[in-house]
Amino acid sequence: MKTIIEPFRIKVVEPIRITTLEERRRLLEAAGWNLFGLHSDDVIIDLLTDSGTSAMSAEQWSAVMRGDESYAGSPSFYRFESAVRELMPFRHVIPTHQGRAAEAILFSIVGGPGRIIPSNTHFDTTRGNIEATGAQAVDLVIPEAHDPDAQHPFKGNIDLGRLERLLAASGEQVPIVMLTVTNNAGGGQPVSLENIRATAAIARRHGKPLFIDGCRFAENAWFIRCREHGQAGRSVKDIVRDMFAVADGMTMSAKKDAFANIGGWLALNDDGLASAARNRLILTEGFPTYGGLAGRDLEAIAAGLHEIVDEQYLRYRVRTNEYIGEKLIALGVPIVRPVGGHAVFVDARRFLPHIPPLHYPGQSLAVALYELGGIRACEIGTVMFGLRPDGSEVAADMDLVRLAMPRRVYTQSHADYVVEVFEEVVRRRDELRGLRIVQQPAQLRHFTARFEPLP
Ligand code: F0G
């Protein structure tokens, strides 16, 4: 059959409240034209993030009832640990309440002033946790990643030459090498198995452990299966095992590729590092067999990990974003290509060339999507990255709008609706105006800044 259907039936539904254009205009004004300020029940299709927004399966909800809430030694922990180890065979698995908690623990041990931590592209919480210790986060993604039109199959790959040169020149300052799979900050682009193995070989030659930020490991493995030479007939599970077999550790947000609404972990092989991490965990998260989670959360993650490597699911998952991407291209909307695993990234600067970067074309597009269709997306551009510590402003590298797809939540007709709203935005494109910021905090302004539309 040609149509790739949602490979699930719907047992529980959450009604969507359909707002009117007038209502949404009022709500936007009240929120200072910042979509983070909206109440989510005023949103028709919420594409703000794919994190923690998955629909859990009947198996996961059943497992939740089995959650054992003992302080120490809960069987839920051991089910969680063995589900993780079945895919990522690390000696130590340390649960945390979400991904950034695993990062904070890891970098409190290996970070510090004078240290340098390279990656393809650090996600912003990873970078933030590295920099909070006084260390430097360095992005070494391949140059194709910066060109929205470059049709490279693995645009998340790290530049091996630059990594080698960094380790040769300043190796003593580098405690670990990282790789983010898929590369969220670069558009959800995958890293090839070949690149993971080559990175591990370079790191090993310099005596450095390799840590993978594995948030979207299953989507990455699916891309390897579809795009990498010699991987086509293999099971996703085997590819996942190969990805992690050459690594020394990982950080994880179970809010992505574990179908959980909360959770994460730090996993690693080194006994000394694991012991230091557990000591830190007890201070900040909890005892090592629950680490900031309830037993029922550990159960939901364990069940989710069995489901996420399902090939029918992954085919549907990646197809949903490709489907929206193809229709946007047909409408003449510029997007980052090829479409990533969890989201479609629209190039708002190219779509709205009459709005200069310091008038925030990404914010203007995001506001229009909400105003015209009740869709909530996320600006990833000058609002997010343009404010410097001295208070001055610069244009970000790109002005993108991310349409992140929650897992197993929306159907094809929701996707068609998103495309129709874009049709309306395209019709009104010349009328769209930029915005100015009327109030903002000194850091992370995109969460709370208030805007006003320019005349
Ligand atoms: N690493 C990557 C690649 C991520 O995308 C995220 C979260 C984290 C780490 C942190 O995990 O949220 O559980 O603490 N990304 C979300 C997003 C917030 O919308 O892309 P967390």
mmCIF file with all atom_site columns, C-alpha atoms in Angstrom, residues 349 352-362 382 395 399 434-435 454:
data_model
loop_
_atom_site.group_PDB
_atom_site.id
_atom_site.type_symbol
_atom_site.label_atom_id
_atom_site.label_alt_id
_atom_site.label_comp_id
_atom_site.label_asym_id
_atom_site.label_entity_id
_atom_site.label_seq_id
_atom_site.pdbx_PDB_ins_code
_atom_site.Cartn_x
_atom_site.Cartn_y
_atom_site.Cartn_z
_atom_site.occupancy
_atom_site.B_iso_or_equiv
_atom_site.pdbx_formal_charge
_atom_site.auth_seq_id
_atom_site.auth_comp_id
_atom_site.auth_asym_id
_atom_site.auth_atom_id
_atom_site.pdbx_PDB_model_num
ATOM 1  C CA . ARG A 1 349 ? 14.488 34.724 6.880  1.00 0.00 ? 349 ARG A CA 1
ATOM 2  C CA . LEU A 1 352 ? 9.988  36.809 4.706  1.00 0.00 ? 352 LEU A CA 1
ATOM 3  C CA . PRO A 1 353 ? 12.860 38.727 3.054  1.00 0.00 ? 353 PRO A CA 1
ATOM 4  C CA . HIS A 1 354 ? 11.100 42.056 3.683  1.00 0.00 ? 354 HIS A CA 1
ATOM 5  C CA . ILE A 1 355 ? 11.531 41.581 7.458  1.00 0.00 ? 355 ILE A CA 1
ATOM 6  C CA . PRO A 1 356 ? 15.132 42.231 8.593  1.00 0.00 ? 356 PRO A CA 1
ATOM 7  C CA . PRO A 1 357 ? 16.614 39.811 11.177 1.00 0.00 ? 357 PRO A CA 1
ATOM 8  C CA . LEU A 1 358 ? 16.435 42.385 13.986 1.00 0.00 ? 358 LEU A CA 1
ATOM 9  C CA . HIS A 1 359 ? 12.675 42.617 13.378 1.00 0.00 ? 359 HIS A CA 1
ATOM 10 C CA . TYR A 1 360 ? 12.492 38.862 13.970 1.00 0.00 ? 360 TYR A CA 1
ATOM 11 C CA . PRO A 1 361 ? 11.106 37.141 10.834 1.00 0.00 ? 361 PRO A CA 1
ATOM 12 C CA . GLY A 1 362 ? 10.940 33.822 12.743 1.00 0.00 ? 362 GLY A CA 1
ATOM 13 C CA . THR A 1 382 ? 17.491 36.025 16.474 1.00 0.00 ? 382 THR A CA 1
ATOM 14 C CA . ALA A 1 395 ? 21.330 38.623 13.873 1.00 0.00 ? 395 ALA A CA 1
ATOM 15 C CA . ASP A 1 399 ? 16.060 32.628 11.481 1.00 0.00 ? 399 ASP A CA 1
ATOM 16 C CA . GLY A 1 434 ? 8.171  42.316 12.102 1.00 0.00 ? 434 GLY A CA 1
ATOM 17 C CA . LEU A 1 435 ? 7.990  42.902 15.841 1.00 0.00 ? 435 LEU A CA 1
ATOM 18 C CA . LEU A 1 454 ? 5.550  46.894 14.098 1.00 0.00 ? 454 LEU A CA 1
#
